[in-house]
Short mmCIF file of C-alpha atoms in Angstrom, two decimals:
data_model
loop_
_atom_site.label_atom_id
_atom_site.label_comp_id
_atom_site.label_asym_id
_atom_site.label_seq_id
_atom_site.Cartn_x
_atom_site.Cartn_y
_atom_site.Cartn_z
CA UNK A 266 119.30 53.57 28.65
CA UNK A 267 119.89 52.32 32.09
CA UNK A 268 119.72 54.47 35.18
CA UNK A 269 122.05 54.48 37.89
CA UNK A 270 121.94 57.19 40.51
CA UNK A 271 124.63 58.77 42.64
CA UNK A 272 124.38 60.85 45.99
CA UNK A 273 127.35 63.25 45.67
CA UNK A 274 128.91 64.83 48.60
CA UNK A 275 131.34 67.25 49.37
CA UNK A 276 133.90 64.68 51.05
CA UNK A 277 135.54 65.48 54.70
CA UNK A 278 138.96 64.63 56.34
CA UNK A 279 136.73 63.20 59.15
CA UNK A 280 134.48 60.05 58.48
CA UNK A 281 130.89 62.20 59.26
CA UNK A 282 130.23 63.21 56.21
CA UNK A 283 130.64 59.86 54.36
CA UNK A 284 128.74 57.83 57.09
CA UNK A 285 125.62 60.52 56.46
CA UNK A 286 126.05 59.96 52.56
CA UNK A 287 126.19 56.01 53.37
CA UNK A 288 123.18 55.91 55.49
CA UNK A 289 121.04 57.83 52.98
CA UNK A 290 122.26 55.51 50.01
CA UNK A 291 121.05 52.61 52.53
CA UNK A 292 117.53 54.51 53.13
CA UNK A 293 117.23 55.09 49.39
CA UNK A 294 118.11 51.42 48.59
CA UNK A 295 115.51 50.68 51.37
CA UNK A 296 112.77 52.43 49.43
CA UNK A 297 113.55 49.93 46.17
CA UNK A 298 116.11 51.58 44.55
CA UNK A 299 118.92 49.15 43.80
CA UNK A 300 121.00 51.65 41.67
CA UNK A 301 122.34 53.87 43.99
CA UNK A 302 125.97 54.73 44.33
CA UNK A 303 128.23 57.78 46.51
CA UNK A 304 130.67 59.44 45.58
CA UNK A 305 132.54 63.04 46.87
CA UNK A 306 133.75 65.73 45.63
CA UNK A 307 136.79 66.17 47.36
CA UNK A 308 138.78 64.11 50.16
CA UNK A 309 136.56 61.17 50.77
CA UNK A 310 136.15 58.26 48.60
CA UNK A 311 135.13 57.27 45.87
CA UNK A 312 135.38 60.21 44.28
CA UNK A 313 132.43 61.69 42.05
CA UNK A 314 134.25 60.22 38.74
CA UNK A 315 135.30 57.10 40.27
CA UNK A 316 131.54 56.33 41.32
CA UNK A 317 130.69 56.85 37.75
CA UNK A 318 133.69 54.49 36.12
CA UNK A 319 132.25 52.24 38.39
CA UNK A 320 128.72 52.76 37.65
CA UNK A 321 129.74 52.40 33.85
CA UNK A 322 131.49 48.92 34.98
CA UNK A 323 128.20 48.09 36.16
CA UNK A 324 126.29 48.67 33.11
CA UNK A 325 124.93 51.99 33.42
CA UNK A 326 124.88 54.64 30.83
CA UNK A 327 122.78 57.21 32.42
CA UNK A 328 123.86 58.76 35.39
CA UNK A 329 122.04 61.41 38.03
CA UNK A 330 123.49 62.83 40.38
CA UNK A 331 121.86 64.35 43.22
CA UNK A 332 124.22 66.98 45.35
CA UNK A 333 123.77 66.15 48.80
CA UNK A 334 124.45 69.93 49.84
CA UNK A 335 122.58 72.60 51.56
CA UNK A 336 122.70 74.93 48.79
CA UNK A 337 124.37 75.26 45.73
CA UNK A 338 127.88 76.73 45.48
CA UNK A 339 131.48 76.81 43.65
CA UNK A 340 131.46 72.96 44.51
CA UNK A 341 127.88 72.41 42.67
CA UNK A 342 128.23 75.36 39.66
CA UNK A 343 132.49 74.29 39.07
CA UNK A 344 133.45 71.20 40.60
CA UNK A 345 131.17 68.40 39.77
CA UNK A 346 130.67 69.44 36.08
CA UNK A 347 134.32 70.51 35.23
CA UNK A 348 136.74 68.77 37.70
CA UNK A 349 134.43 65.13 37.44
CA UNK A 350 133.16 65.70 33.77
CA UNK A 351 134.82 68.12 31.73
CA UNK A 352 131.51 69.74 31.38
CA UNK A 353 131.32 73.69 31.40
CA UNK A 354 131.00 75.46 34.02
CA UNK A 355 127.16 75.31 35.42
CA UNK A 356 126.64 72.61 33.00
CA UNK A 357 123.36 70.36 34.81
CA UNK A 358 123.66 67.53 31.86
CA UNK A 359 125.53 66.43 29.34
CA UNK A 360 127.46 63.74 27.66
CA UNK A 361 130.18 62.47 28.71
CA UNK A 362 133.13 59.34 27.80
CA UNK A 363 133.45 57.16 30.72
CA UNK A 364 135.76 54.11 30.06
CA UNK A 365 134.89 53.94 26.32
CA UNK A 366 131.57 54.54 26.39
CA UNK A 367 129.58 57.42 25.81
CA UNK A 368 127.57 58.47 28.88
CA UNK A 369 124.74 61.07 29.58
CA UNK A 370 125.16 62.67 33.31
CA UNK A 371 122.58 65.11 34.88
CA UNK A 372 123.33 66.72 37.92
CA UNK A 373 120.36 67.82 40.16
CA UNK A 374 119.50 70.77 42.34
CA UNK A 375 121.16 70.61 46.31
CA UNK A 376 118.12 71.15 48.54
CA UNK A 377 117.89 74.68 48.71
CA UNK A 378 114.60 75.92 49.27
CA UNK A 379 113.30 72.93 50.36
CA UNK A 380 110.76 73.78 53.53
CA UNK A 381 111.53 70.57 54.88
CA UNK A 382 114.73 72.36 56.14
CA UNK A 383 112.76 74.49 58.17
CA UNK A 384 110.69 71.97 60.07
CA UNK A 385 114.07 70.11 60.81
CA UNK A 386 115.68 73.45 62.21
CA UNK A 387 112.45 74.10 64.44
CA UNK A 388 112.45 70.62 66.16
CA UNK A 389 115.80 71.20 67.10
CA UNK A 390 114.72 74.51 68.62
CA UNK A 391 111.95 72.93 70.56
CA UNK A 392 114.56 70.30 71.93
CA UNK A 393 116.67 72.59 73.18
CA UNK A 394 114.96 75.72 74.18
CA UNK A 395 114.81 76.00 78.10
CA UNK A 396 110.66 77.25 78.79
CA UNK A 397 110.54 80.63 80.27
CA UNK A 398 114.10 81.93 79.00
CA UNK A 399 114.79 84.27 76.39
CA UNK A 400 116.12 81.60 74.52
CA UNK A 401 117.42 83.94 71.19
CA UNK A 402 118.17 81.74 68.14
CA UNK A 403 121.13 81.60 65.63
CA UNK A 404 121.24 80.07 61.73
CA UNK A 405 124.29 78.95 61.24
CA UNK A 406 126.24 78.77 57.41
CA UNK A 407 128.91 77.56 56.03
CA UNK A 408 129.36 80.86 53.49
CA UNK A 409 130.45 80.86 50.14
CA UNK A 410 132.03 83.34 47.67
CA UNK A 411 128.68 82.81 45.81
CA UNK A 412 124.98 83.82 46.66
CA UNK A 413 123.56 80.83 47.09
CA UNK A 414 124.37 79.97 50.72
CA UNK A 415 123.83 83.16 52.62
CA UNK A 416 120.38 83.10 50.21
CA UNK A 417 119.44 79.52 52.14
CA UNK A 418 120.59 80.50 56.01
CA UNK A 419 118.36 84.07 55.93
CA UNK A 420 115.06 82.00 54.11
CA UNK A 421 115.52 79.78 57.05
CA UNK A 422 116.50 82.04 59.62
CA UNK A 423 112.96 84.01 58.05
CA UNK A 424 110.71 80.86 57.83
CA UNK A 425 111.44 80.36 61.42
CA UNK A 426 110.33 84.02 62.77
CA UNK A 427 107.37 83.58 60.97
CA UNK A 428 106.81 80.55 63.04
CA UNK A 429 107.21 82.76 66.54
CA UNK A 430 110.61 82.13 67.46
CA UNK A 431 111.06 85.98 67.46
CA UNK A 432 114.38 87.73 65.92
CA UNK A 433 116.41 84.96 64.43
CA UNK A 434 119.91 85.84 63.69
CA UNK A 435 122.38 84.33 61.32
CA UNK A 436 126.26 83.99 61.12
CA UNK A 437 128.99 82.40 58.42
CA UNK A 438 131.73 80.49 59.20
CA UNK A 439 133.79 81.80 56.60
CA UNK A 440 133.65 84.24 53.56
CA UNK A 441 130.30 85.65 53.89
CA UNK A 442 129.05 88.08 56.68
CA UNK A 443 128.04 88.51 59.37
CA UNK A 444 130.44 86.27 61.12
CA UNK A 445 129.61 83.88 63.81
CA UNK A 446 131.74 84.89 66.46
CA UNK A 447 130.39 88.80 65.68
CA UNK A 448 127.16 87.96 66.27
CA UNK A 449 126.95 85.70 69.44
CA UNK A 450 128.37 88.99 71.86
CA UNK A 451 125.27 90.85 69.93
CA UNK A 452 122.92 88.21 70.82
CA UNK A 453 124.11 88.36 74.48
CA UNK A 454 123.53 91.75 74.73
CA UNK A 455 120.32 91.65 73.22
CA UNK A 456 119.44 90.27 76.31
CA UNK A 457 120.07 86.45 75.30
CA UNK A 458 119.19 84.13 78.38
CA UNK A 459 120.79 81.54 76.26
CA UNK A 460 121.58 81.36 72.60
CA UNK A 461 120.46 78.23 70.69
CA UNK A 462 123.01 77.85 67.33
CA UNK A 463 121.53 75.63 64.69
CA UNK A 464 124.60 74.80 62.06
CA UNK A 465 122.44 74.43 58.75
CA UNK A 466 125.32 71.78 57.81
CA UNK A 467 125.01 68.69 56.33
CA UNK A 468 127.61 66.84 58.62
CA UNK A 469 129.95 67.33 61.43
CA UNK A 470 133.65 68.06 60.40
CA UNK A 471 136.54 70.22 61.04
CA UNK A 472 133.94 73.32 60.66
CA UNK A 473 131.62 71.65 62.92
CA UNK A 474 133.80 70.25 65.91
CA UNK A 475 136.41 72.87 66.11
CA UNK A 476 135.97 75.96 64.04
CA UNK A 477 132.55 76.76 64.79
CA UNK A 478 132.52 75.64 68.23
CA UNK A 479 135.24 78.16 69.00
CA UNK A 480 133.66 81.04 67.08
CA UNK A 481 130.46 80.13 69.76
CA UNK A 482 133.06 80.17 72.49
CA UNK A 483 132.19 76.78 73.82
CA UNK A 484 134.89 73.69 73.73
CA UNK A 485 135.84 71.30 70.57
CA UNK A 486 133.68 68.67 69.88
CA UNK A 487 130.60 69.63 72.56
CA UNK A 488 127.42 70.26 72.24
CA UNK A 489 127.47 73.58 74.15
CA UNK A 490 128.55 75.40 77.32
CA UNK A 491 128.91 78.22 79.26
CA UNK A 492 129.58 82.27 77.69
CA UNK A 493 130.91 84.84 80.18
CA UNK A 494 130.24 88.25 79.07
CA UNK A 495 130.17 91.88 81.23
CA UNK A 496 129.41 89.71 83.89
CA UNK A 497 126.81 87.74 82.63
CA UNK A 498 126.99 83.73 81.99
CA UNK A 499 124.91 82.60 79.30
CA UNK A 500 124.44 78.90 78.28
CA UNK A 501 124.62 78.13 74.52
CA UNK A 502 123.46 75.18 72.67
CA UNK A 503 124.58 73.72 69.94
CA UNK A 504 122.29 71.43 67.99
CA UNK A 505 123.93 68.66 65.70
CA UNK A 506 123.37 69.11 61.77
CA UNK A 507 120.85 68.16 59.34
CA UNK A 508 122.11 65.43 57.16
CA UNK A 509 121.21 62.60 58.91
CA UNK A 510 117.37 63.36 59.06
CA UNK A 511 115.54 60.23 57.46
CA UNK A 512 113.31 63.16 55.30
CA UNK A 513 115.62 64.07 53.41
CA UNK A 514 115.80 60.88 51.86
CA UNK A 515 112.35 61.17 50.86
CA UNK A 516 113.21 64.68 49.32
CA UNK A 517 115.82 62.63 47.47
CA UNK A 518 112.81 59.97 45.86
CA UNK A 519 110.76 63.29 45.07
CA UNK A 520 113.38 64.86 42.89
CA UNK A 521 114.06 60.94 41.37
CA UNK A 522 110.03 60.65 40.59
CA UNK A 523 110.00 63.92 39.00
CA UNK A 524 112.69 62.64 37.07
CA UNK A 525 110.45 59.80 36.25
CA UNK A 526 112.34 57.23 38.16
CA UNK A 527 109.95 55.42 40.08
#
């Protein structure tokens, strides 16, 4: 059989996402792997099943697919097995006809647990933080009607107390709680000095730039600002995301040699 491999994200109205996805494909290419194609799940293009018709044009008949995601979720467990493949749902392989030709696809893990998240999160800290300030510490989700998210953002959020960065509190964008805008007026009255929000994202977007920033109470598209609360003004900073780390391509080759690829 021949291998082909695709990074599959979740797609995004707003070109971040797809310009992370493209500069890990580069990165992996970099590393010797000529086989590597992108695709999304939703929005963005090529979507997940045109990558593989076009990885099929190209000869392959083996397909993995590694879920560029934080953690796993409706998108991972429904989408790219059903909507892409007409797998069941939480299907990880299978067989599949693409263009006439019978294909097997096997769809990898997101990253998870993967400690390497941790170090990323605690360099952003140590950017940020302002020596001698309370500086109090937020990990920021996405949320999901499933587990598997809000599972991710408190490991995290516990991997860096353990560390010494002292209570570390976490907040959802949507579905799950608590909510981010609940937990920033907490934070200040905790005694916050300034509040350092670390979106465990994988790319800006409309969560990112808008969404969020107004759940923090600091303007679209910044990278912080000023909170006024009972008469206190407390700075917050907002670090970017996580996707565009260089690592995390070499969590990518790990998976692929475990898979034997390489």
């Amino acid at each position: 059989m021949k291998t082909g491999i695709m990074i599959g994200g979740h797609g995004s109205t707003m070109s971040f996402n797809k310009g992370v996805l493209d500069m890990q494909a580069d990165r992996l290419r970099a590393k010797g792997y000529d086989n590597v194609y992108v695709g999304f799940n939703e929005t963005s293009f090529p979507s997940i099943r045109e990558a593989a018709e076009e990885m099929v044009a190209d000869g392959y008949d083996d397909i993995v697919i590694l879920p560029f995601f934080v953690a796993s979720g409706l998108h991972i467990v429904r989408d790219f097995p059903v909507k892409h493949f007409a797998f069941p749902r939480d299907t990880t392989e299978g067989t599949v006809e693409i263009q006439g030709k019978q294909v097997r696809v096997r769809i990898e893990q997101p990253f998870g647990d993967e400690p390497l998240l941790a170090d990323i999160l605690a360099e952003r800290i140590e950017e940020l933080r302002t020596p001698g300030k309370d500086s109090r510490v937020i990990v920021m989700g996405h949320g999901s009607r499933l587990p598997y998210n809000k599972d991710v953002v408190i490991l995290n959020a516990k991997r860096l107390e353990e560390r010494g960065y002292g209570k570390v509190y976490i907040g959802f964008n949507e579905f799950d709680e608590p909510k981010i805008e609940d937990v920033i007026p907490q934070m200040m009255d905790d005694g916050a000095e300034e509040v350092i929000a670390l979106p465990l994202f994988i790319s800006l977007g409309k969560h990112l730039t808008m969404d969020v920033p107004a759940k923090l109470g600091i303007e679209d598209f910044s990278d912080g600002g000023i909170v006024h609360r009972d008469g206190r003004d407390v700075e917050v900073k907002y670090a970017i995301p996580i996707g565009a780390d260089p690592r995390l391509c070499d969590v990518l080759v790990e998976k692929l040699r475990r898979l034997g690829l390489r």
